[in-house]
mmCIF file with all atom_site columns, C-alpha atoms and ligand atoms in Angstrom:
data_model
loop_
_atom_site.group_PDB
_atom_site.id
_atom_site.type_symbol
_atom_site.label_atom_id
_atom_site.label_alt_id
_atom_site.label_comp_id
_atom_site.label_asym_id
_atom_site.label_entity_id
_atom_site.label_seq_id
_atom_site.pdbx_PDB_ins_code
_atom_site.Cartn_x
_atom_site.Cartn_y
_atom_site.Cartn_z
_atom_site.occupancy
_atom_site.B_iso_or_equiv
_atom_site.pdbx_formal_charge
_atom_site.auth_seq_id
_atom_site.auth_comp_id
_atom_site.auth_asym_id
_atom_site.auth_atom_id
_atom_site.pdbx_PDB_model_num
ATOM   1   C CA  . MET I 1 1   ? 44.619 -57.001 -3.499  1.00 0.00 ? 1   MET I CA  1
ATOM   2   C CA  . ARG I 1 2   ? 42.803 -55.176 -5.989  1.00 0.00 ? 2   ARG I CA  1
ATOM   3   C CA  . LEU I 1 3   ? 44.876 -54.351 -8.304  1.00 0.00 ? 3   LEU I CA  1
ATOM   4   C CA  . PHE I 1 4   ? 44.503 -52.035 -11.809 1.00 0.00 ? 4   PHE I CA  1
ATOM   5   C CA  . LEU I 1 5   ? 46.685 -51.104 -14.457 1.00 0.00 ? 5   LEU I CA  1
ATOM   6   C CA  . ALA I 1 6   ? 46.779 -47.332 -15.076 1.00 0.00 ? 6   ALA I CA  1
ATOM   7   C CA  . LEU I 1 7   ? 47.969 -44.174 -16.877 1.00 0.00 ? 7   LEU I CA  1
ATOM   8   C CA  . VAL I 1 8   ? 48.920 -41.365 -14.296 1.00 0.00 ? 8   VAL I CA  1
ATOM   9   C CA  . PRO I 1 9   ? 48.405 -38.507 -16.029 1.00 0.00 ? 9   PRO I CA  1
ATOM   10  C CA  . PRO I 1 10  ? 51.880 -35.424 -16.057 1.00 0.00 ? 10  PRO I CA  1
ATOM   11  C CA  . PRO I 1 11  ? 51.014 -32.722 -12.668 1.00 0.00 ? 11  PRO I CA  1
ATOM   12  C CA  . GLU I 1 12  ? 49.838 -29.943 -15.271 1.00 0.00 ? 12  GLU I CA  1
ATOM   13  C CA  . LEU I 1 13  ? 47.327 -32.160 -16.795 1.00 0.00 ? 13  LEU I CA  1
ATOM   14  C CA  . ARG I 1 14  ? 45.940 -33.763 -13.270 1.00 0.00 ? 14  ARG I CA  1
ATOM   15  C CA  . ARG I 1 15  ? 45.568 -29.738 -12.240 1.00 0.00 ? 15  ARG I CA  1
ATOM   16  C CA  . ARG I 1 16  ? 43.575 -29.026 -15.713 1.00 0.00 ? 16  ARG I CA  1
ATOM   17  C CA  . LEU I 1 17  ? 41.809 -32.525 -15.103 1.00 0.00 ? 17  LEU I CA  1
ATOM   18  C CA  . GLY I 1 18  ? 41.036 -30.939 -11.394 1.00 0.00 ? 18  GLY I CA  1
ATOM   19  C CA  . GLU I 1 19  ? 39.477 -28.094 -13.252 1.00 0.00 ? 19  GLU I CA  1
ATOM   20  C CA  . LEU I 1 20  ? 37.010 -30.296 -14.899 1.00 0.00 ? 20  LEU I CA  1
ATOM   21  C CA  . ALA I 1 21  ? 36.356 -31.924 -12.650 1.00 0.00 ? 21  ALA I CA  1
ATOM   22  C CA  . ASP I 1 22  ? 34.901 -28.947 -9.813  1.00 0.00 ? 22  ASP I CA  1
ATOM   23  C CA  . LEU I 1 23  ? 33.596 -27.817 -13.401 1.00 0.00 ? 23  LEU I CA  1
ATOM   24  C CA  . ALA I 1 24  ? 31.160 -31.272 -12.977 1.00 0.00 ? 24  ALA I CA  1
ATOM   25  C CA  . HIS I 1 25  ? 31.107 -31.519 -9.878  1.00 0.00 ? 25  HIS I CA  1
ATOM   26  C CA  . ALA I 1 26  ? 29.246 -27.614 -9.255  1.00 0.00 ? 26  ALA I CA  1
ATOM   27  C CA  . ARG I 1 27  ? 27.242 -29.142 -12.621 1.00 0.00 ? 27  ARG I CA  1
ATOM   28  C CA  . CYS I 1 28  ? 26.168 -32.700 -11.269 1.00 0.00 ? 28  CYS I CA  1
ATOM   29  C CA  . GLY I 1 29  ? 26.958 -33.178 -8.068  1.00 0.00 ? 29  GLY I CA  1
ATOM   30  C CA  . GLY I 1 30  ? 28.187 -36.910 -6.601  1.00 0.00 ? 30  GLY I CA  1
ATOM   31  C CA  . ARG I 1 31  ? 31.964 -37.791 -5.054  1.00 0.00 ? 31  ARG I CA  1
ATOM   32  C CA  . ARG I 1 32  ? 34.223 -35.934 -6.845  1.00 0.00 ? 32  ARG I CA  1
ATOM   33  C CA  . MET I 1 33  ? 37.622 -37.570 -7.334  1.00 0.00 ? 33  MET I CA  1
ATOM   34  C CA  . PRO I 1 34  ? 40.290 -36.469 -5.438  1.00 0.00 ? 34  PRO I CA  1
ATOM   35  C CA  . ASP I 1 35  ? 43.448 -34.773 -8.010  1.00 0.00 ? 35  ASP I CA  1
ATOM   36  C CA  . GLU I 1 36  ? 45.618 -37.101 -6.835  1.00 0.00 ? 36  GLU I CA  1
ATOM   37  C CA  . SER I 1 37  ? 43.324 -40.262 -7.456  1.00 0.00 ? 37  SER I CA  1
ATOM   38  C CA  . LEU I 1 38  ? 42.373 -39.295 -11.018 1.00 0.00 ? 38  LEU I CA  1
ATOM   39  C CA  . HIS I 1 39  ? 43.880 -41.205 -14.070 1.00 0.00 ? 39  HIS I CA  1
ATOM   40  C CA  . LEU I 1 40  ? 42.803 -43.408 -17.113 1.00 0.00 ? 40  LEU I CA  1
ATOM   41  C CA  . THR I 1 41  ? 42.337 -48.127 -16.207 1.00 0.00 ? 41  THR I CA  1
ATOM   42  C CA  . LEU I 1 42  ? 43.881 -49.663 -18.711 1.00 0.00 ? 42  LEU I CA  1
ATOM   43  C CA  . ALA I 1 43  ? 42.671 -52.942 -17.341 1.00 0.00 ? 43  ALA I CA  1
ATOM   44  C CA  . PHE I 1 44  ? 41.391 -54.377 -14.239 1.00 0.00 ? 44  PHE I CA  1
ATOM   45  C CA  . LEU I 1 45  ? 43.035 -57.255 -12.686 1.00 0.00 ? 45  LEU I CA  1
ATOM   46  C CA  . GLY I 1 46  ? 40.386 -57.077 -9.927  1.00 0.00 ? 46  GLY I CA  1
ATOM   47  C CA  . GLU I 1 47  ? 42.154 -59.501 -6.199  1.00 0.00 ? 47  GLU I CA  1
ATOM   48  C CA  . VAL I 1 48  ? 45.008 -60.707 -6.734  1.00 0.00 ? 48  VAL I CA  1
ATOM   49  C CA  . ALA I 1 49  ? 46.822 -63.387 -4.236  1.00 0.00 ? 49  ALA I CA  1
ATOM   50  C CA  . GLU I 1 50  ? 50.628 -62.304 -3.399  1.00 0.00 ? 50  GLU I CA  1
ATOM   51  C CA  . GLU I 1 51  ? 52.316 -64.151 -5.257  1.00 0.00 ? 51  GLU I CA  1
ATOM   52  C CA  . PRO I 1 52  ? 50.553 -63.637 -9.540  1.00 0.00 ? 52  PRO I CA  1
ATOM   53  C CA  . ALA I 1 53  ? 50.508 -60.473 -7.897  1.00 0.00 ? 53  ALA I CA  1
ATOM   54  C CA  . ASP I 1 54  ? 54.161 -60.142 -7.066  1.00 0.00 ? 54  ASP I CA  1
ATOM   55  C CA  . ALA I 1 55  ? 54.872 -61.707 -11.049 1.00 0.00 ? 55  ALA I CA  1
ATOM   56  C CA  . VAL I 1 56  ? 52.639 -59.459 -12.326 1.00 0.00 ? 56  VAL I CA  1
ATOM   57  C CA  . ALA I 1 57  ? 54.880 -56.448 -10.961 1.00 0.00 ? 57  ALA I CA  1
ATOM   58  C CA  . SER I 1 58  ? 58.460 -58.213 -12.057 1.00 0.00 ? 58  SER I CA  1
ATOM   59  C CA  . TRP I 1 59  ? 56.500 -58.128 -15.608 1.00 0.00 ? 59  TRP I CA  1
ATOM   60  C CA  . VAL I 1 60  ? 55.448 -54.275 -15.288 1.00 0.00 ? 60  VAL I CA  1
ATOM   61  C CA  . ARG I 1 61  ? 59.170 -53.714 -14.770 1.00 0.00 ? 61  ARG I CA  1
ATOM   62  C CA  . THR I 1 62  ? 60.065 -54.658 -18.063 1.00 0.00 ? 62  THR I CA  1
ATOM   63  C CA  . LEU I 1 63  ? 57.736 -52.561 -20.502 1.00 0.00 ? 63  LEU I CA  1
ATOM   64  C CA  . ALA I 1 64  ? 57.976 -50.690 -22.571 1.00 0.00 ? 64  ALA I CA  1
ATOM   65  C CA  . VAL I 1 65  ? 55.167 -48.614 -23.230 1.00 0.00 ? 65  VAL I CA  1
ATOM   66  C CA  . THR I 1 66  ? 54.756 -46.662 -27.088 1.00 0.00 ? 66  THR I CA  1
ATOM   67  C CA  . PRO I 1 67  ? 55.046 -42.880 -26.400 1.00 0.00 ? 67  PRO I CA  1
ATOM   68  C CA  . GLY I 1 68  ? 51.758 -41.472 -27.333 1.00 0.00 ? 68  GLY I CA  1
ATOM   69  C CA  . ARG I 1 69  ? 49.627 -39.356 -27.418 1.00 0.00 ? 69  ARG I CA  1
ATOM   70  C CA  . TRP I 1 70  ? 45.114 -39.256 -26.401 1.00 0.00 ? 70  TRP I CA  1
ATOM   71  C CA  . ARG I 1 71  ? 42.857 -36.766 -27.073 1.00 0.00 ? 71  ARG I CA  1
ATOM   72  C CA  . LEU I 1 72  ? 40.488 -35.768 -24.212 1.00 0.00 ? 72  LEU I CA  1
ATOM   73  C CA  . ASP I 1 73  ? 37.652 -34.388 -26.074 1.00 0.00 ? 73  ASP I CA  1
ATOM   74  C CA  . HIS I 1 74  ? 34.071 -36.102 -24.981 1.00 0.00 ? 74  HIS I CA  1
ATOM   75  C CA  . TRP I 1 75  ? 31.935 -35.919 -22.296 1.00 0.00 ? 75  TRP I CA  1
ATOM   76  C CA  . GLY I 1 76  ? 31.071 -39.273 -21.164 1.00 0.00 ? 76  GLY I CA  1
ATOM   77  C CA  . ARG I 1 77  ? 28.548 -40.578 -18.698 1.00 0.00 ? 77  ARG I CA  1
ATOM   78  C CA  . PHE I 1 78  ? 28.388 -44.536 -17.140 1.00 0.00 ? 78  PHE I CA  1
ATOM   79  C CA  . ARG I 1 79  ? 24.880 -44.166 -16.065 1.00 0.00 ? 79  ARG I CA  1
ATOM   80  C CA  . ARG I 1 80  ? 25.659 -47.020 -13.481 1.00 0.00 ? 80  ARG I CA  1
ATOM   81  C CA  . PRO I 1 81  ? 26.473 -46.243 -11.006 1.00 0.00 ? 81  PRO I CA  1
ATOM   82  C CA  . GLY I 1 82  ? 26.259 -42.677 -11.701 1.00 0.00 ? 82  GLY I CA  1
ATOM   83  C CA  . ILE I 1 83  ? 29.621 -41.983 -13.549 1.00 0.00 ? 83  ILE I CA  1
ATOM   84  C CA  . VAL I 1 84  ? 30.567 -38.673 -15.294 1.00 0.00 ? 84  VAL I CA  1
ATOM   85  C CA  . TRP I 1 85  ? 33.679 -38.837 -17.175 1.00 0.00 ? 85  TRP I CA  1
ATOM   86  C CA  . LEU I 1 86  ? 36.196 -37.179 -20.171 1.00 0.00 ? 86  LEU I CA  1
ATOM   87  C CA  . GLY I 1 87  ? 37.384 -39.194 -22.573 1.00 0.00 ? 87  GLY I CA  1
ATOM   88  C CA  . ALA I 1 88  ? 37.913 -39.555 -25.879 1.00 0.00 ? 88  ALA I CA  1
ATOM   89  C CA  . SER I 1 89  ? 35.337 -39.570 -29.203 1.00 0.00 ? 89  SER I CA  1
ATOM   90  C CA  . ARG I 1 90  ? 37.383 -41.288 -31.029 1.00 0.00 ? 90  ARG I CA  1
ATOM   91  C CA  . THR I 1 91  ? 38.425 -44.697 -30.571 1.00 0.00 ? 91  THR I CA  1
ATOM   92  C CA  . ASP I 1 92  ? 42.238 -44.360 -29.444 1.00 0.00 ? 92  ASP I CA  1
ATOM   93  C CA  . THR I 1 93  ? 43.494 -47.401 -31.960 1.00 0.00 ? 93  THR I CA  1
ATOM   94  C CA  . ALA I 1 94  ? 47.757 -47.153 -30.172 1.00 0.00 ? 94  ALA I CA  1
ATOM   95  C CA  . LEU I 1 95  ? 45.127 -47.354 -26.272 1.00 0.00 ? 95  LEU I CA  1
ATOM   96  C CA  . GLN I 1 96  ? 43.163 -50.267 -27.596 1.00 0.00 ? 96  GLN I CA  1
ATOM   97  C CA  . ALA I 1 97  ? 46.160 -51.770 -28.922 1.00 0.00 ? 97  ALA I CA  1
ATOM   98  C CA  . LEU I 1 98  ? 47.904 -52.056 -26.028 1.00 0.00 ? 98  LEU I CA  1
ATOM   99  C CA  . HIS I 1 99  ? 44.231 -53.000 -23.294 1.00 0.00 ? 99  HIS I CA  1
ATOM   100 C CA  . GLY I 1 100 ? 44.695 -56.009 -26.549 1.00 0.00 ? 100 GLY I CA  1
ATOM   101 C CA  . ARG I 1 101 ? 48.634 -56.036 -25.035 1.00 0.00 ? 101 ARG I CA  1
ATOM   102 C CA  . LEU I 1 102 ? 48.472 -55.724 -21.695 1.00 0.00 ? 102 LEU I CA  1
ATOM   103 C CA  . TRP I 1 103 ? 45.785 -58.651 -21.467 1.00 0.00 ? 103 TRP I CA  1
ATOM   104 C CA  . ASP I 1 104 ? 47.318 -61.175 -23.659 1.00 0.00 ? 104 ASP I CA  1
ATOM   105 C CA  . GLY I 1 105 ? 50.290 -60.852 -21.206 1.00 0.00 ? 105 GLY I CA  1
ATOM   106 C CA  . LEU I 1 106 ? 48.502 -60.645 -17.815 1.00 0.00 ? 106 LEU I CA  1
ATOM   107 C CA  . GLU I 1 107 ? 46.096 -63.461 -19.164 1.00 0.00 ? 107 GLU I CA  1
ATOM   108 C CA  . HIS I 1 108 ? 49.423 -65.461 -20.132 1.00 0.00 ? 108 HIS I CA  1
ATOM   109 C CA  . ARG I 1 109 ? 50.414 -65.262 -16.024 1.00 0.00 ? 109 ARG I CA  1
ATOM   110 C CA  . GLY I 1 110 ? 47.161 -66.598 -15.896 1.00 0.00 ? 110 GLY I CA  1
ATOM   111 C CA  . LEU I 1 111 ? 45.361 -63.940 -14.665 1.00 0.00 ? 111 LEU I CA  1
ATOM   112 C CA  . THR I 1 112 ? 41.056 -63.471 -16.450 1.00 0.00 ? 112 THR I CA  1
ATOM   113 C CA  . GLY I 1 113 ? 38.862 -61.364 -16.838 1.00 0.00 ? 113 GLY I CA  1
ATOM   114 C CA  . ARG I 1 114 ? 39.593 -59.255 -20.059 1.00 0.00 ? 114 ARG I CA  1
ATOM   115 C CA  . PRO I 1 115 ? 36.467 -57.587 -20.487 1.00 0.00 ? 115 PRO I CA  1
ATOM   116 C CA  . ASP I 1 116 ? 34.666 -57.888 -24.448 1.00 0.00 ? 116 ASP I CA  1
ATOM   117 C CA  . SER I 1 117 ? 35.664 -54.057 -25.072 1.00 0.00 ? 117 SER I CA  1
ATOM   118 C CA  . PHE I 1 118 ? 37.556 -51.118 -23.789 1.00 0.00 ? 118 PHE I CA  1
ATOM   119 C CA  . VAL I 1 119 ? 36.319 -47.638 -23.363 1.00 0.00 ? 119 VAL I CA  1
ATOM   120 C CA  . PRO I 1 120 ? 38.860 -45.221 -22.165 1.00 0.00 ? 120 PRO I CA  1
ATOM   121 C CA  . HIS I 1 121 ? 37.848 -42.940 -19.541 1.00 0.00 ? 121 HIS I CA  1
ATOM   122 C CA  . ILE I 1 122 ? 38.524 -40.366 -16.896 1.00 0.00 ? 122 ILE I CA  1
ATOM   123 C CA  . THR I 1 123 ? 36.593 -40.977 -13.793 1.00 0.00 ? 123 THR I CA  1
ATOM   124 C CA  . LEU I 1 124 ? 35.909 -37.023 -12.494 1.00 0.00 ? 124 LEU I CA  1
ATOM   125 C CA  . LEU I 1 125 ? 32.603 -37.840 -10.225 1.00 0.00 ? 125 LEU I CA  1
ATOM   126 C CA  . ARG I 1 126 ? 31.205 -41.130 -8.380  1.00 0.00 ? 126 ARG I CA  1
ATOM   127 C CA  . ARG I 1 127 ? 26.995 -40.997 -7.302  1.00 0.00 ? 127 ARG I CA  1
ATOM   128 C CA  . ALA I 1 128 ? 25.994 -38.530 -9.555  1.00 0.00 ? 128 ALA I CA  1
ATOM   129 C CA  . ASP I 1 129 ? 23.783 -36.745 -8.716  1.00 0.00 ? 129 ASP I CA  1
ATOM   130 C CA  . THR I 1 130 ? 22.092 -35.806 -12.308 1.00 0.00 ? 130 THR I CA  1
ATOM   131 C CA  . LEU I 1 131 ? 24.382 -37.849 -15.563 1.00 0.00 ? 131 LEU I CA  1
ATOM   132 C CA  . GLU I 1 132 ? 23.515 -34.004 -17.708 1.00 0.00 ? 132 GLU I CA  1
ATOM   133 C CA  . THR I 1 133 ? 26.800 -32.840 -18.937 1.00 0.00 ? 133 THR I CA  1
ATOM   134 C CA  . ASP I 1 134 ? 24.934 -30.344 -21.475 1.00 0.00 ? 134 ASP I CA  1
ATOM   135 C CA  . GLY I 1 135 ? 27.049 -26.952 -20.086 1.00 0.00 ? 135 GLY I CA  1
ATOM   136 C CA  . LEU I 1 136 ? 30.132 -27.790 -19.129 1.00 0.00 ? 136 LEU I CA  1
ATOM   137 C CA  . PRO I 1 137 ? 32.745 -26.853 -21.451 1.00 0.00 ? 137 PRO I CA  1
ATOM   138 C CA  . ASP I 1 138 ? 34.349 -28.128 -24.276 1.00 0.00 ? 138 ASP I CA  1
ATOM   139 C CA  . VAL I 1 139 ? 37.628 -29.724 -23.894 1.00 0.00 ? 139 VAL I CA  1
ATOM   140 C CA  . ARG I 1 140 ? 40.781 -30.355 -25.695 1.00 0.00 ? 140 ARG I CA  1
ATOM   141 C CA  . LEU I 1 141 ? 43.696 -31.780 -23.910 1.00 0.00 ? 141 LEU I CA  1
ATOM   142 C CA  . ASP I 1 142 ? 46.378 -33.845 -24.731 1.00 0.00 ? 142 ASP I CA  1
ATOM   143 C CA  . TRP I 1 143 ? 47.533 -36.284 -22.656 1.00 0.00 ? 143 TRP I CA  1
ATOM   144 C CA  . THR I 1 144 ? 51.653 -37.416 -23.699 1.00 0.00 ? 144 THR I CA  1
ATOM   145 C CA  . TYR I 1 145 ? 52.458 -41.118 -21.909 1.00 0.00 ? 145 TYR I CA  1
ATOM   146 C CA  . ASN I 1 146 ? 55.085 -43.522 -21.507 1.00 0.00 ? 146 ASN I CA  1
ATOM   147 C CA  . GLN I 1 147 ? 54.197 -44.988 -19.122 1.00 0.00 ? 147 GLN I CA  1
ATOM   148 C CA  . LEU I 1 148 ? 51.471 -47.012 -16.983 1.00 0.00 ? 148 LEU I CA  1
ATOM   149 C CA  . GLU I 1 149 ? 51.314 -47.949 -13.542 1.00 0.00 ? 149 GLU I CA  1
ATOM   150 C CA  . LEU I 1 150 ? 50.572 -51.445 -11.393 1.00 0.00 ? 150 LEU I CA  1
ATOM   151 C CA  . ILE I 1 151 ? 48.099 -49.845 -8.810  1.00 0.00 ? 151 ILE I CA  1
ATOM   152 C CA  . HIS I 1 152 ? 46.544 -51.186 -5.560  1.00 0.00 ? 152 HIS I CA  1
ATOM   153 C CA  . SER I 1 153 ? 43.576 -49.720 -4.290  1.00 0.00 ? 153 SER I CA  1
ATOM   154 C CA  . ILE I 1 154 ? 42.601 -50.474 -0.737  1.00 0.00 ? 154 ILE I CA  1
ATOM   155 C CA  . THR I 1 155 ? 39.407 -49.077 0.544   1.00 0.00 ? 155 THR I CA  1
ATOM   156 C CA  . ASP I 1 156 ? 38.497 -48.047 4.070   1.00 0.00 ? 156 ASP I CA  1
ATOM   157 C CA  . ASP I 1 157 ? 36.255 -46.077 5.652   1.00 0.00 ? 157 ASP I CA  1
ATOM   158 C CA  . ARG I 1 158 ? 37.376 -42.529 3.607   1.00 0.00 ? 158 ARG I CA  1
ATOM   159 C CA  . GLY I 1 159 ? 36.671 -44.417 0.357   1.00 0.00 ? 159 GLY I CA  1
ATOM   160 C CA  . ALA I 1 160 ? 39.488 -46.064 -2.294  1.00 0.00 ? 160 ALA I CA  1
ATOM   161 C CA  . ARG I 1 161 ? 43.463 -44.699 -1.859  1.00 0.00 ? 161 ARG I CA  1
ATOM   162 C CA  . TYR I 1 162 ? 45.892 -46.132 -5.238  1.00 0.00 ? 162 TYR I CA  1
ATOM   163 C CA  . VAL I 1 163 ? 49.184 -47.331 -4.113  1.00 0.00 ? 163 VAL I CA  1
ATOM   164 C CA  . SER I 1 164 ? 51.458 -47.724 -6.823  1.00 0.00 ? 164 SER I CA  1
ATOM   165 C CA  . LEU I 1 165 ? 53.805 -50.639 -7.053  1.00 0.00 ? 165 LEU I CA  1
ATOM   166 C CA  . ALA I 1 166 ? 55.453 -50.756 -9.642  1.00 0.00 ? 166 ALA I CA  1
ATOM   167 C CA  . ARG I 1 167 ? 55.919 -49.019 -13.591 1.00 0.00 ? 167 ARG I CA  1
ATOM   168 C CA  . SER I 1 168 ? 57.221 -49.870 -16.839 1.00 0.00 ? 168 SER I CA  1
ATOM   169 C CA  . GLY I 1 169 ? 60.304 -48.553 -18.150 1.00 0.00 ? 169 GLY I CA  1
ATOM   170 C CA  . THR I 1 170 ? 60.616 -45.740 -19.809 1.00 0.00 ? 170 THR I CA  1
ATOM   171 C CA  . PRO I 1 171 ? 61.423 -45.762 -23.323 1.00 0.00 ? 171 PRO I CA  1
HETATM 172 P P1  . LIG Z 2 .   ? 35.816 -46.030 -12.778 1.00 0.00 ? 1   LIG Z P1  1
HETATM 173 O O1  . LIG Z 2 .   ? 36.712 -45.281 -12.869 1.00 0.00 ? 1   LIG Z O1  1
HETATM 174 O O2  . LIG Z 2 .   ? 34.674 -46.557 -14.190 1.00 0.00 ? 1   LIG Z O2  1
HETATM 175 O O3  . LIG Z 2 .   ? 35.038 -46.733 -11.869 1.00 0.00 ? 1   LIG Z O3  1
HETATM 176 C C1  . LIG Z 2 .   ? 39.930 -48.737 -9.716  1.00 0.00 ? 1   LIG Z C1  1
HETATM 177 O O4  . LIG Z 2 .   ? 38.734 -48.868 -9.212  1.00 0.00 ? 1   LIG Z O4  1
HETATM 178 C C2  . LIG Z 2 .   ? 39.894 -48.430 -10.588 1.00 0.00 ? 1   LIG Z C2  1
HETATM 179 O O5  . LIG Z 2 .   ? 39.669 -50.130 -11.655 1.00 0.00 ? 1   LIG Z O5  1
HETATM 180 C C3  . LIG Z 2 .   ? 38.659 -47.742 -11.533 1.00 0.00 ? 1   LIG Z C3  1
HETATM 181 O O6  . LIG Z 2 .   ? 39.619 -46.547 -12.761 1.00 0.00 ? 1   LIG Z O6  1
HETATM 182 C C4  . LIG Z 2 .   ? 37.674 -48.193 -11.839 1.00 0.00 ? 1   LIG Z C4  1
HETATM 183 O O7  . LIG Z 2 .   ? 36.948 -48.049 -12.802 1.00 0.00 ? 1   LIG Z O7  1
HETATM 184 C C5  . LIG Z 2 .   ? 38.149 -49.429 -12.266 1.00 0.00 ? 1   LIG Z C5  1
HETATM 185 N N1  . LIG Z 2 .   ? 36.589 -50.616 -12.453 1.00 0.00 ? 1   LIG Z N1  1
HETATM 186 C C6  . LIG Z 2 .   ? 36.893 -50.887 -10.611 1.00 0.00 ? 1   LIG Z C6  1
HETATM 187 N N2  . LIG Z 2 .   ? 36.306 -51.994 -11.191 1.00 0.00 ? 1   LIG Z N2  1
HETATM 188 C C7  . LIG Z 2 .   ? 35.955 -52.495 -12.472 1.00 0.00 ? 1   LIG Z C7  1
HETATM 189 C C8  . LIG Z 2 .   ? 35.339 -53.899 -12.863 1.00 0.00 ? 1   LIG Z C8  1
HETATM 190 N N3  . LIG Z 2 .   ? 34.710 -54.397 -12.527 1.00 0.00 ? 1   LIG Z N3  1
HETATM 191 N N4  . LIG Z 2 .   ? 35.610 -53.771 -14.332 1.00 0.00 ? 1   LIG Z N4  1
HETATM 192 C C9  . LIG Z 2 .   ? 36.172 -52.805 -15.246 1.00 0.00 ? 1   LIG Z C9  1
HETATM 193 N N5  . LIG Z 2 .   ? 36.530 -51.134 -14.580 1.00 0.00 ? 1   LIG Z N5  1
HETATM 194 C C10 . LIG Z 2 .   ? 37.469 -51.205 -13.323 1.00 0.00 ? 1   LIG Z C10 1
#
């Protein structure tokens, strides 16, 4: 099963991100991520068999995420495959540390695929017609988090749908 670890936005932030996704969609076209799918991927695990997936889920439930605040103030683009995203203009050391700690734990459990770098982002559009984000409003939002989720990505003809399998403990 295709898995990833993510921060999931609280409802009010999700609503605000959805409004920004609407504006980005009006400007850039492409496929707007539905509100319920908006997230920040902390670690992409890819295809994982059932047994290691169970081990990862058990481990996630034992984790305590240090509470943090991520400042969202930057429109970004990935040329391929036409992604328009929201993220931070500065490197967030807490998120980088969390990413490193998660990959230490994943590798300890036999998973591979640690990337060379981590660019925290929230994908708002896929396959955008244009990556020109000029004219979109300045953004200054804070995401306060204290919990991560293990998410199963299920793909069918309508695209990907996400199901939460496990949550970290709350501090
Ligand atoms: P994206 O939003 O930039 O596409 C579920 O697919 C989540 O995992 C998405 O947030 C997606 O990032 C991320 N993801 C998918 N494939 C990936 C890959 N090969 N490397 C890193 N992240 C990936």
